[in-house]
PDB file of C-alpha atoms in Angstrom:
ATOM      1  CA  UNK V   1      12.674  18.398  32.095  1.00 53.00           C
ATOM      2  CA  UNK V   2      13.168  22.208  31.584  1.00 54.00           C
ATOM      3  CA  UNK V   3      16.013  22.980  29.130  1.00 54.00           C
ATOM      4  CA  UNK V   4      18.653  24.392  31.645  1.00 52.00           C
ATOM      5  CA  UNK V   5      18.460  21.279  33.604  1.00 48.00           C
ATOM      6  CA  UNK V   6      18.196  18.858  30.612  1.00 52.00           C
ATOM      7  CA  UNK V   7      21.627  20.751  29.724  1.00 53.00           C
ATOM      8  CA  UNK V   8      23.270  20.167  32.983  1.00 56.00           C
ATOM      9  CA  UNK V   9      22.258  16.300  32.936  1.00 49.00           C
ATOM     10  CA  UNK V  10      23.541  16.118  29.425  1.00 55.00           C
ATOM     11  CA  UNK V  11      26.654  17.046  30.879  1.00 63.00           C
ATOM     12  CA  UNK V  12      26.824  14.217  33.242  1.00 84.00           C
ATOM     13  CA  UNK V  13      27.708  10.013  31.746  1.00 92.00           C
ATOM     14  CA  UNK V  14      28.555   7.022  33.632  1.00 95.00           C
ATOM     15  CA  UNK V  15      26.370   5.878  36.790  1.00 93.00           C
ATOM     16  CA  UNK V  16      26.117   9.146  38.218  1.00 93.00           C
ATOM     17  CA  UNK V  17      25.090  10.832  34.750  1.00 94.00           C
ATOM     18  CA  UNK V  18      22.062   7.690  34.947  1.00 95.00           C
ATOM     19  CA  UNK V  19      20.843   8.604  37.833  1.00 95.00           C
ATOM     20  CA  UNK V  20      21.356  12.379  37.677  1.00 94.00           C
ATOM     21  CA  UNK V  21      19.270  12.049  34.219  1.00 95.00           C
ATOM     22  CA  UNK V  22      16.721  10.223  35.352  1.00 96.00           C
ATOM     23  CA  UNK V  23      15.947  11.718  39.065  1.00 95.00           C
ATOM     24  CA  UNK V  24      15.479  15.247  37.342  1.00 94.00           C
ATOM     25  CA  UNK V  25      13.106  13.073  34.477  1.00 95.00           C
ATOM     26  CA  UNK V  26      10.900  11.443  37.017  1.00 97.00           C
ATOM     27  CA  UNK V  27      11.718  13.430  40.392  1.00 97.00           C
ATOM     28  CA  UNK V  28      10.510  11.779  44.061  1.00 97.00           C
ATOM     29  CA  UNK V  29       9.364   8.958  41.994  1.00 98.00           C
ATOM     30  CA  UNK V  30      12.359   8.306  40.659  1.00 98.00           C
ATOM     31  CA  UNK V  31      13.941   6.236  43.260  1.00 97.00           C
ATOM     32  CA  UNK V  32      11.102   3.644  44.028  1.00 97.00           C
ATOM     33  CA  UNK V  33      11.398   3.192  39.851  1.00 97.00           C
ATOM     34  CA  UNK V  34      15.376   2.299  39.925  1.00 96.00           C
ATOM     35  CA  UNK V  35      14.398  -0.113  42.897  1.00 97.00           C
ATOM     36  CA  UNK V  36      12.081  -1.652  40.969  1.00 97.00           C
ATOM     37  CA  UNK V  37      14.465  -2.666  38.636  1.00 97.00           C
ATOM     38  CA  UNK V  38      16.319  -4.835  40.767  1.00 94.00           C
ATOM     39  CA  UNK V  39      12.893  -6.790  41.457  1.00 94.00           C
ATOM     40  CA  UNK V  40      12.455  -9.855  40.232  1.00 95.00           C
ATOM     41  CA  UNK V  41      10.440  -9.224  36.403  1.00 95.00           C
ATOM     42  CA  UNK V  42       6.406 -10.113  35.947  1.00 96.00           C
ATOM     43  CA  UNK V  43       6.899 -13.130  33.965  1.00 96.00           C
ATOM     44  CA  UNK V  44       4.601 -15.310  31.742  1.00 96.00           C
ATOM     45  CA  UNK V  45       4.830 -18.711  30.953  1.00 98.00           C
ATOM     46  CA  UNK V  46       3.437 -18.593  27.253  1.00 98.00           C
ATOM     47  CA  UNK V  47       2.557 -21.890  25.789  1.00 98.00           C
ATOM     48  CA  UNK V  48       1.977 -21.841  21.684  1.00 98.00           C
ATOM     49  CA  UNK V  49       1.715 -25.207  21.078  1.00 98.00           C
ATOM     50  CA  UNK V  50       4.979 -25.985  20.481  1.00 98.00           C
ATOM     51  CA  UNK V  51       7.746 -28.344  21.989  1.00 98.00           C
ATOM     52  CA  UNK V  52       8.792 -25.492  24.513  1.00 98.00           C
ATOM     53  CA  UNK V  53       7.433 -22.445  26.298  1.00 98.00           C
ATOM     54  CA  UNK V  54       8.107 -18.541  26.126  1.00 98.00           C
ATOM     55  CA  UNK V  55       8.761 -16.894  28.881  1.00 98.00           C
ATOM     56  CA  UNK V  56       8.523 -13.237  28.703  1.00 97.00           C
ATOM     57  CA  UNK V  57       7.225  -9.883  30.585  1.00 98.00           C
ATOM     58  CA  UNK V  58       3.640  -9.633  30.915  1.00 98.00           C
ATOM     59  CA  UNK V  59       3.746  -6.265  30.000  1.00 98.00           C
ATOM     60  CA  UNK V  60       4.936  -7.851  26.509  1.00 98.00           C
ATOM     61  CA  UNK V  61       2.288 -10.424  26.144  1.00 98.00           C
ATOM     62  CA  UNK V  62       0.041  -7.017  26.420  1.00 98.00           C
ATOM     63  CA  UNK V  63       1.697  -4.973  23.955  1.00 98.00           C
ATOM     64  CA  UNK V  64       1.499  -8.166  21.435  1.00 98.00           C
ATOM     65  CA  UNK V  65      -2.096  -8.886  22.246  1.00 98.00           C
ATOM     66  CA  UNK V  66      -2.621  -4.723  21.933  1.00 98.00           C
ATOM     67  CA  UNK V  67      -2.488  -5.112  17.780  1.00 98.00           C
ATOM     68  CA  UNK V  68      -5.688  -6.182  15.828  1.00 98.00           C
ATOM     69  CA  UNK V  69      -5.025  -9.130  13.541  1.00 98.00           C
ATOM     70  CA  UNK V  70      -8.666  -9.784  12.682  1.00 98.00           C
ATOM     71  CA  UNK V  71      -8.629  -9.858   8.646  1.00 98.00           C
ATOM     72  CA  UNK V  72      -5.114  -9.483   8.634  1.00 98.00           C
ATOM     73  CA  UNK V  73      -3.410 -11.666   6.002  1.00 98.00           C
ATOM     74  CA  UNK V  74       0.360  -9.942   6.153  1.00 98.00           C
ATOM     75  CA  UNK V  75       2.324  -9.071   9.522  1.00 99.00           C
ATOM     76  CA  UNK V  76       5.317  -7.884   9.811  1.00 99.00           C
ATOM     77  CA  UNK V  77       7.396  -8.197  12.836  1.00 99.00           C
ATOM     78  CA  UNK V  78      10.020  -5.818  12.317  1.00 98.00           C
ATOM     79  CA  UNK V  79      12.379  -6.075  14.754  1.00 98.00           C
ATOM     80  CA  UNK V  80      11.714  -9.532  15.808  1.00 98.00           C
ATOM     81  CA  UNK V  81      14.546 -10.998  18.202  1.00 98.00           C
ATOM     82  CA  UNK V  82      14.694 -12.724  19.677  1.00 97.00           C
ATOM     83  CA  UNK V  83      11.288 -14.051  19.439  1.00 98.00           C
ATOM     84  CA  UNK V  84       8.123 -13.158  22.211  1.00 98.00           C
ATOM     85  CA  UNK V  85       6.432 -11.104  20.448  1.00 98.00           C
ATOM     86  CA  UNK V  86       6.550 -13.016  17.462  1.00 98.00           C
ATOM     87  CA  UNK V  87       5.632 -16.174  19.057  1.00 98.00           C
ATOM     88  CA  UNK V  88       2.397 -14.324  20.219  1.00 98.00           C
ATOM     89  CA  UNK V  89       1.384 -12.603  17.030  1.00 98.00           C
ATOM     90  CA  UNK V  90       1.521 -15.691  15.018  1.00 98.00           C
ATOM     91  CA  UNK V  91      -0.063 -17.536  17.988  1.00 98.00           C
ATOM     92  CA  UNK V  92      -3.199 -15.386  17.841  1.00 98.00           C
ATOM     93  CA  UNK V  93      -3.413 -14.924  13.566  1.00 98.00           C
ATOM     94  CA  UNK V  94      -5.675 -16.679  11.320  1.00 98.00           C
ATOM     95  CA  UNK V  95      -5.305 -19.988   9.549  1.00 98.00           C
ATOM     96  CA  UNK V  96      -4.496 -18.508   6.337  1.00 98.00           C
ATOM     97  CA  UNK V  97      -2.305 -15.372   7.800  1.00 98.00           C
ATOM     98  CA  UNK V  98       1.660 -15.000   7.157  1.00 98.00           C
ATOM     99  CA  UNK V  99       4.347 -13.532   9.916  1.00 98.00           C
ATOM    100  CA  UNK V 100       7.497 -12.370   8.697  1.00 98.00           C
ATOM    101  CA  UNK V 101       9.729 -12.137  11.518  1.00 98.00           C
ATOM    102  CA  UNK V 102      12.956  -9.678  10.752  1.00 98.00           C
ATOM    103  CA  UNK V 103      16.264  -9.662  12.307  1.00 98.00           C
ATOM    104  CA  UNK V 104      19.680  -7.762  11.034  1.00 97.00           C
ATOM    105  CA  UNK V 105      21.731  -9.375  13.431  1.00 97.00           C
ATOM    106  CA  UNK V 106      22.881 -12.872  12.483  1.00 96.00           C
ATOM    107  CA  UNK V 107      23.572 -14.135  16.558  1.00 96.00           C
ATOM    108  CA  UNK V 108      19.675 -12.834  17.442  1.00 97.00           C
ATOM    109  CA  UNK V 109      17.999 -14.178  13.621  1.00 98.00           C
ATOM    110  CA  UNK V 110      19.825 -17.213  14.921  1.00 97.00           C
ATOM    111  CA  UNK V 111      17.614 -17.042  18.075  1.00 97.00           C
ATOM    112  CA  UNK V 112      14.557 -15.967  16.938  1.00 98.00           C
ATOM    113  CA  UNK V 113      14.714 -18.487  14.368  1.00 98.00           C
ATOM    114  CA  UNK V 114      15.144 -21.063  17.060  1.00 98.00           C
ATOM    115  CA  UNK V 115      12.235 -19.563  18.876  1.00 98.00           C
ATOM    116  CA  UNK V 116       9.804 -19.816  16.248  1.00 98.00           C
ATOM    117  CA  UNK V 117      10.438 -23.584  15.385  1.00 98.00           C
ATOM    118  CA  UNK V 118      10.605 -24.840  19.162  1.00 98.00           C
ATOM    119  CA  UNK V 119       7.493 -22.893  20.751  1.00 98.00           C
ATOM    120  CA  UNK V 120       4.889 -22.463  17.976  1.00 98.00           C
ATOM    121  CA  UNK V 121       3.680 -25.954  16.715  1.00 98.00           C
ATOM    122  CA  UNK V 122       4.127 -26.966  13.011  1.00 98.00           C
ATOM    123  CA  UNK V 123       1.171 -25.789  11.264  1.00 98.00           C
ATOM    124  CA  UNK V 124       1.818 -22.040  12.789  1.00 98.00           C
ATOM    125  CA  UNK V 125       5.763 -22.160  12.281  1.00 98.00           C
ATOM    126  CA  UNK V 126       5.238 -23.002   8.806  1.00 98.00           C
ATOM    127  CA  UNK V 127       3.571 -19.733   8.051  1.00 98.00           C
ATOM    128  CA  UNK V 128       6.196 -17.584   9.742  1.00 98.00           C
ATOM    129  CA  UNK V 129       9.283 -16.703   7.587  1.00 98.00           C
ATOM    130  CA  UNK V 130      12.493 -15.578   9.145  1.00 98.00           C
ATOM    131  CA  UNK V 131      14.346 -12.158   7.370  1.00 98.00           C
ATOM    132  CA  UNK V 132      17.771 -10.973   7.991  1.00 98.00           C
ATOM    133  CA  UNK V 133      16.949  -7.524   6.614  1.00 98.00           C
ATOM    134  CA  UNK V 134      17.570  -3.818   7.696  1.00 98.00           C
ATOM    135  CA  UNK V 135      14.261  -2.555   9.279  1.00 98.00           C
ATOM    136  CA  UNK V 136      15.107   1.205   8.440  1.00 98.00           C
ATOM    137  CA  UNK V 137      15.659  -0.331   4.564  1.00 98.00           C
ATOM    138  CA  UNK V 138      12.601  -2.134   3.787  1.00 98.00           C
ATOM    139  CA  UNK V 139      10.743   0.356   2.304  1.00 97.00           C
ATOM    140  CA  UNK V 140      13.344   1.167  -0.600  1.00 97.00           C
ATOM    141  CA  UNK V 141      11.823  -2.120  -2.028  1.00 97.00           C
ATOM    142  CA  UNK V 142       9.126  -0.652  -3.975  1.00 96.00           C
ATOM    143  CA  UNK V 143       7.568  -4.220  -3.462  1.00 97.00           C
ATOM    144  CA  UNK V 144       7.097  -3.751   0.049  1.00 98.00           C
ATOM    145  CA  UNK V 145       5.533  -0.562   0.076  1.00 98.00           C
ATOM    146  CA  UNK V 146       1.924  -0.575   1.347  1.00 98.00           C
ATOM    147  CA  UNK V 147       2.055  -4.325   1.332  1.00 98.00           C
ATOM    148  CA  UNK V 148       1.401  -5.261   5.104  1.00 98.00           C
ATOM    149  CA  UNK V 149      -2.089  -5.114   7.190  1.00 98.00           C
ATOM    150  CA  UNK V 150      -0.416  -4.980  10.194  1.00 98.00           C
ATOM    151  CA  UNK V 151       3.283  -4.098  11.953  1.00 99.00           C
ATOM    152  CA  UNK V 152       4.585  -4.495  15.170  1.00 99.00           C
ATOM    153  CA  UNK V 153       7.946  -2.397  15.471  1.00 99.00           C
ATOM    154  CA  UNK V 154       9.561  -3.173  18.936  1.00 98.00           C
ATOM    155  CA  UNK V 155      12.488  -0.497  18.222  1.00 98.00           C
ATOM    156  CA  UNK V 156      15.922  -0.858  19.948  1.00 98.00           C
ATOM    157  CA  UNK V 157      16.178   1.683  22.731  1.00 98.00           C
ATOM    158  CA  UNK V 158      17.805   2.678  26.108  1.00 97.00           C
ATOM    159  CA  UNK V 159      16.270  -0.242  28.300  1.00 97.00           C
ATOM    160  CA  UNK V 160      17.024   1.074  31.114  1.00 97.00           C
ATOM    161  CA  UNK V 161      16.263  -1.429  33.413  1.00 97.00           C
ATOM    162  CA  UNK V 162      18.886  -3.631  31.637  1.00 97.00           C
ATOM    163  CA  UNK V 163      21.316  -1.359  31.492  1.00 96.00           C
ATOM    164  CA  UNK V 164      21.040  -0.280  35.027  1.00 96.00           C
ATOM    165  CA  UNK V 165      21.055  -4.245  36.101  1.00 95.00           C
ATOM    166  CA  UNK V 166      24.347  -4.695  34.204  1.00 95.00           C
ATOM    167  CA  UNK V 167      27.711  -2.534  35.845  1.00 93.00           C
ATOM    168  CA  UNK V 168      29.518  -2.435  32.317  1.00 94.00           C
ATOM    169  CA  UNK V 169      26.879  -0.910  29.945  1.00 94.00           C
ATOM    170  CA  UNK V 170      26.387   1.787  33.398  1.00 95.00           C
ATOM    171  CA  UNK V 171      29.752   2.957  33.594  1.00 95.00           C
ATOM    172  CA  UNK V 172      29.634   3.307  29.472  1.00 93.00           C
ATOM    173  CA  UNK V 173      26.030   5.389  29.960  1.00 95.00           C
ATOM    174  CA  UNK V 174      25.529   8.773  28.000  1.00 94.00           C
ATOM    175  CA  UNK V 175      22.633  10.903  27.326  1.00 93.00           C
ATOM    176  CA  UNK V 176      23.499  11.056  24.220  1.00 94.00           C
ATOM    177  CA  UNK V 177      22.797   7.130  23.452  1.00 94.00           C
ATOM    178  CA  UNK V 178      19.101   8.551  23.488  1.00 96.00           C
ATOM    179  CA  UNK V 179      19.628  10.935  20.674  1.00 96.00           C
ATOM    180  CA  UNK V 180      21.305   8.096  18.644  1.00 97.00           C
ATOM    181  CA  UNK V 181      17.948   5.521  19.291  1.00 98.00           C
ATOM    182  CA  UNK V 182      15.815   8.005  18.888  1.00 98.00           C
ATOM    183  CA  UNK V 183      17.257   8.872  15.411  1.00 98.00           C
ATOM    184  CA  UNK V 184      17.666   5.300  14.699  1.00 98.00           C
ATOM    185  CA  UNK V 185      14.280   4.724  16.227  1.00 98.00           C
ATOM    186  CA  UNK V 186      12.525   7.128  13.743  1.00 98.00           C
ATOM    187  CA  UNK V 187      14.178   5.924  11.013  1.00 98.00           C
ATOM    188  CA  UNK V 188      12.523   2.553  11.051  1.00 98.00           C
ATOM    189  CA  UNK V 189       9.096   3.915  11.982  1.00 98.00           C
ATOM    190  CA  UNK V 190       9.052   6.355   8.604  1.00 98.00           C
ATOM    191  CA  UNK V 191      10.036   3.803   6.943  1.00 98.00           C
ATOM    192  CA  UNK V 192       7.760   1.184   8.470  1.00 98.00           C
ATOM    193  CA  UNK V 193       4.789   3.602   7.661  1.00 98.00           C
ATOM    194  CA  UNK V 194       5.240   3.139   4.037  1.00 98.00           C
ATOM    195  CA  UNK V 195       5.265  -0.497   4.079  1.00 98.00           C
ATOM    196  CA  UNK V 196       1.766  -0.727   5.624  1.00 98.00           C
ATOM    197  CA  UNK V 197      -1.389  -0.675   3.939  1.00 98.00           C
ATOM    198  CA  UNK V 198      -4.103   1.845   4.233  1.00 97.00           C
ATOM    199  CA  UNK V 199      -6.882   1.006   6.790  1.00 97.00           C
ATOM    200  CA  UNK V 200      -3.711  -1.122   8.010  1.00 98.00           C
ATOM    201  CA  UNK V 201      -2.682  -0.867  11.969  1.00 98.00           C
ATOM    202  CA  UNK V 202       1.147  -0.323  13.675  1.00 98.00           C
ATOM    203  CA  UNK V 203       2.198  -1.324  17.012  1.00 99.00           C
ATOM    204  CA  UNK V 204       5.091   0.505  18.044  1.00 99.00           C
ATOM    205  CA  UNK V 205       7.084  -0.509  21.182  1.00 98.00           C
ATOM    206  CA  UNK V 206      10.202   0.216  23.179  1.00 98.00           C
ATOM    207  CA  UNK V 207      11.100  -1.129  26.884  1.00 98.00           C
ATOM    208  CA  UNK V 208      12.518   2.791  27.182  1.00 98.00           C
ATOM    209  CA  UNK V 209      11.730   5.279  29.856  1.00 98.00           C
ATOM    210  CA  UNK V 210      12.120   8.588  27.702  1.00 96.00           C
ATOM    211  CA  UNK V 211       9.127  10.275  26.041  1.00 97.00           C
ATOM    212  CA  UNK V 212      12.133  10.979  23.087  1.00 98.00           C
ATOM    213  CA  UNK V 213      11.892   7.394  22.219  1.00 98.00           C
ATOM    214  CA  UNK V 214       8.318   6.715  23.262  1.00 98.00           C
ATOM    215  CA  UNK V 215       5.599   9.466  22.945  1.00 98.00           C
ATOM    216  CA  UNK V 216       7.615  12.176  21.119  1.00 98.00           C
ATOM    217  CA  UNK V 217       8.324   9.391  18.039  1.00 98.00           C
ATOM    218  CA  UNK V 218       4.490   8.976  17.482  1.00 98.00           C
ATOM    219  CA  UNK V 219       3.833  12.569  17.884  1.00 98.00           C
ATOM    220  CA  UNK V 220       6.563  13.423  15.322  1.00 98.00           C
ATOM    221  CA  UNK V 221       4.676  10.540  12.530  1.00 98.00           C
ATOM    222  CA  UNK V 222       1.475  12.373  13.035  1.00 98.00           C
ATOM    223  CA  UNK V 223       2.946  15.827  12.536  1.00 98.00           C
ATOM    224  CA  UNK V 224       5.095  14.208   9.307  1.00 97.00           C
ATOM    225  CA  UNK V 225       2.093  12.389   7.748  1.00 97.00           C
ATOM    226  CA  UNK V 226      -0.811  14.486   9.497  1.00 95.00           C
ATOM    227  CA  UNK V 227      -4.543  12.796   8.602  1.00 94.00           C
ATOM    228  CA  UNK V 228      -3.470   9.668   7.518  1.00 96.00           C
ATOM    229  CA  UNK V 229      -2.251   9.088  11.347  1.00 98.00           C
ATOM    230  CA  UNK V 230      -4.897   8.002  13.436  1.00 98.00           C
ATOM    231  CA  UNK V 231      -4.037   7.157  16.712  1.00 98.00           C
ATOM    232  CA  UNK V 232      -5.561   4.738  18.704  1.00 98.00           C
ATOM    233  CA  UNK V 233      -6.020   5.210  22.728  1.00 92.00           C
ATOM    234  CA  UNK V 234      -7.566   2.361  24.410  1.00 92.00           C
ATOM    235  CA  UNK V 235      -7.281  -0.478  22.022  1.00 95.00           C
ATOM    236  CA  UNK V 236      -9.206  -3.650  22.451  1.00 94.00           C
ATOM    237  CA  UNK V 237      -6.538  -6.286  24.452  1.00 96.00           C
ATOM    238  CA  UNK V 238      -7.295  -9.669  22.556  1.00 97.00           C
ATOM    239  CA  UNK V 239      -7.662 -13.157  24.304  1.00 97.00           C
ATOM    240  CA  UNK V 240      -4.872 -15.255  24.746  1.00 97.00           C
ATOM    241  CA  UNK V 241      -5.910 -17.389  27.457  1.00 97.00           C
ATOM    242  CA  UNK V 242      -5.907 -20.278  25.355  1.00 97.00           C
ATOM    243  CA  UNK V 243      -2.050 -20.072  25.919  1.00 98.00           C
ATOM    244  CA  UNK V 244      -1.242 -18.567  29.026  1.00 97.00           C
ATOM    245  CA  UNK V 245      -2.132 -17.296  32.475  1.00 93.00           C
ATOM    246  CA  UNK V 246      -3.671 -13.513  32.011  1.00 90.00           C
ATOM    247  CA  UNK V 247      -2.362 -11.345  34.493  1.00 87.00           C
ATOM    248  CA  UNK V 248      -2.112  -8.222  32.105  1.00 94.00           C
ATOM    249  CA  UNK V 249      -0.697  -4.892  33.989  1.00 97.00           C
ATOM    250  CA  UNK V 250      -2.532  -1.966  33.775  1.00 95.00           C
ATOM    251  CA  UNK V 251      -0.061   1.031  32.203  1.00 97.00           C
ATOM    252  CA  UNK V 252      -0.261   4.765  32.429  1.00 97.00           C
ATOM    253  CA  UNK V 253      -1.830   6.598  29.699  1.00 97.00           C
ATOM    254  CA  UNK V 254       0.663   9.199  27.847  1.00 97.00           C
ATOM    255  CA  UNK V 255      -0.484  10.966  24.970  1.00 97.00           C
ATOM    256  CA  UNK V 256       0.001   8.656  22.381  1.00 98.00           C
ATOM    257  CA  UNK V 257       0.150   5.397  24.086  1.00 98.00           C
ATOM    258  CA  UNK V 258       0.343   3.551  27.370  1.00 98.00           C
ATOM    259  CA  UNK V 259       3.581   3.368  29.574  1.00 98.00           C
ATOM    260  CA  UNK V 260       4.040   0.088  31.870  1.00 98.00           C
ATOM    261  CA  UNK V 261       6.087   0.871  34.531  1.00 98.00           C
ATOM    262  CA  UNK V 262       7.764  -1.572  37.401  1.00 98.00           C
ATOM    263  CA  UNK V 263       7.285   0.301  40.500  1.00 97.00           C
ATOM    264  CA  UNK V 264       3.601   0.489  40.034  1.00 97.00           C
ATOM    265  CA  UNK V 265       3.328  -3.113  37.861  1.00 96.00           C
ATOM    266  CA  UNK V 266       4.292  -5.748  40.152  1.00 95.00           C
ATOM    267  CA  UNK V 267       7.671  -5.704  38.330  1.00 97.00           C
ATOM    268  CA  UNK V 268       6.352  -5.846  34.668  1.00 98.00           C
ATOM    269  CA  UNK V 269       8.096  -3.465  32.058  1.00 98.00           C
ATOM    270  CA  UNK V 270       9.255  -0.444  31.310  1.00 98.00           C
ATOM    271  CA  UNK V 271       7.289  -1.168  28.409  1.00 98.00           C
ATOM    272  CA  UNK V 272       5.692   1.947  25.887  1.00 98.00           C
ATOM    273  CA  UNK V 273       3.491   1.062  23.153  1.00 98.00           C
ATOM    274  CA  UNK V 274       1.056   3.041  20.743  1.00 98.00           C
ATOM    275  CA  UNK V 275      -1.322   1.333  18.512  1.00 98.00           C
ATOM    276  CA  UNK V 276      -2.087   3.513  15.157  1.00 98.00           C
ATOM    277  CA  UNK V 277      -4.532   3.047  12.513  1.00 98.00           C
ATOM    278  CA  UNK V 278      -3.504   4.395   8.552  1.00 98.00           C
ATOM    279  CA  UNK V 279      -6.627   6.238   7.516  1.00 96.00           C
ATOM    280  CA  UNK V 280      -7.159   5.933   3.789  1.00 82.00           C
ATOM    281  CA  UNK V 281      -6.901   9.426   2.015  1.00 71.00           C
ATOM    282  CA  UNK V 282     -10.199  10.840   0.390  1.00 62.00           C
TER     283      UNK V 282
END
């Protein structure tokens, strides 16, 4: 979006201000995407093991199934509610692997926590331990710095597609509610960057349509941390057939990452994720 228009929509809130925004972001296309939105969602029925199933986007089986876990003895899910993702990372870890799945808010801890004991069966819930901490916070425990082998950071964002399904959060829309993510969005990647391990890996995810929440954040860790960012483009899609029906979407490839969009999914997404690898220093 070229600055004088990016100006003007700034200048616009509400519905109109939405729509404005995002027809000048994705042009023609633009209006198949917002009717996608109103379609019904790509859904998987994801069975762990446990007493009941997860149901959840496709495209967010494939973003959980996009991080390595091979070797991995210490995950972190840092923004865990209320619970998918996390039910499919410590579905898919090894026998003698550890999930800590972290929630600020009490109501969605509450759900996640709920999650984790009714869909993952005994021996895997046992080795996932619920925190009620502040992702952006973490790493100001010197204890948890460089102490995870991998991270999955789902960040709160825009979500468009909720937000555009829902009349109330519309009318309240602003621009500017993508400046305040994105800030809040790189806070908790810096800071989950220091709480992984070298030769560790980090998924990061948002159900945003922006490149300032999506491609832009991982572009702005390589150019803060330069060689030790290693990003990885195609990464390997693991196996989890064992659980569910695999009918993965195939995304757009971005920069950084890979961009699952509804009008071109069958309905799965908006979904942007970016696998990176922490390259040990010489």
């Amino acid at each position: 979006m070229k600055r004088g228009v990016r100006e003007k929509a700034e200048q616009k809130t509400g519905e109109a201000g939405f729509d404005f925004f995002y027809a000048e972001y994705f042009g023609e296309r633009w209006k198949n995407l917002r009717e996608s939105f109103l379609k019904k969602t790509d859904c998987v029925e994801f069975k762990a093991g446990g007493e009941k199933s997860y149901f959840l986007d496709s495209a967010s089986v494939l973003c959980a199934c996009s991080l390595p876990l091979v070797g991995a003895k210490k995950i972190l899910d840092v923004c865990a509610a209320p619970g998918g993702k996390s039910v499919v990372l410590a579905s898919r870890m090894e026998s003698d692997a550890a999930l800590i799945s972290n929630e600020r808010s009490e109501a969605r801890k509450k759900r996640l926590t709920s999650s984790i004991l009714q869909c993952l069966p005994k021996n895997v819930s046992e080795r996932v331990f619920v925190w009620g901490r502040d992702g952006a916070k973490l790493c100001l425990d010197k204890k948890n710095i460089e102490s995870f082998d991998r991270i999955l950071l789902d960040a709160p964002c825009s979500s468009e597609r909720h937000v555009f399904c829902d009349k109330k959060y519309l009318e309240k829309w602003s621009p500017s509610r993508i400046r305040a993510l994105a800030s809040e969005q790189w806070a908790l990647l810096s800071c989950a960057w220091r709480l992984l391990k070298f030769d560790g890996f980090l998924l990061y995810s948002t159900c945003a349509l922006c490149a300032q929440e999506n491609d832009e954040q991982i572009s702005r860790l390589c150019r803060k941390f330069g060689s030790e960012v290693e990003v990885v483009k195609n990464p390997p899609i693991s196996s989890v057939s064992d659980f569910c029906f695999e009918k993965f979407p195939i995304g757009e490839k971005p920069d950084f990452g890979t961009n699952v969009l509804p009008d071109s999914t069958n309905g799965a997404g908006p979904l942007y994720f970016s696998l990176v690898h922490k390259v040990q220093k010489i």
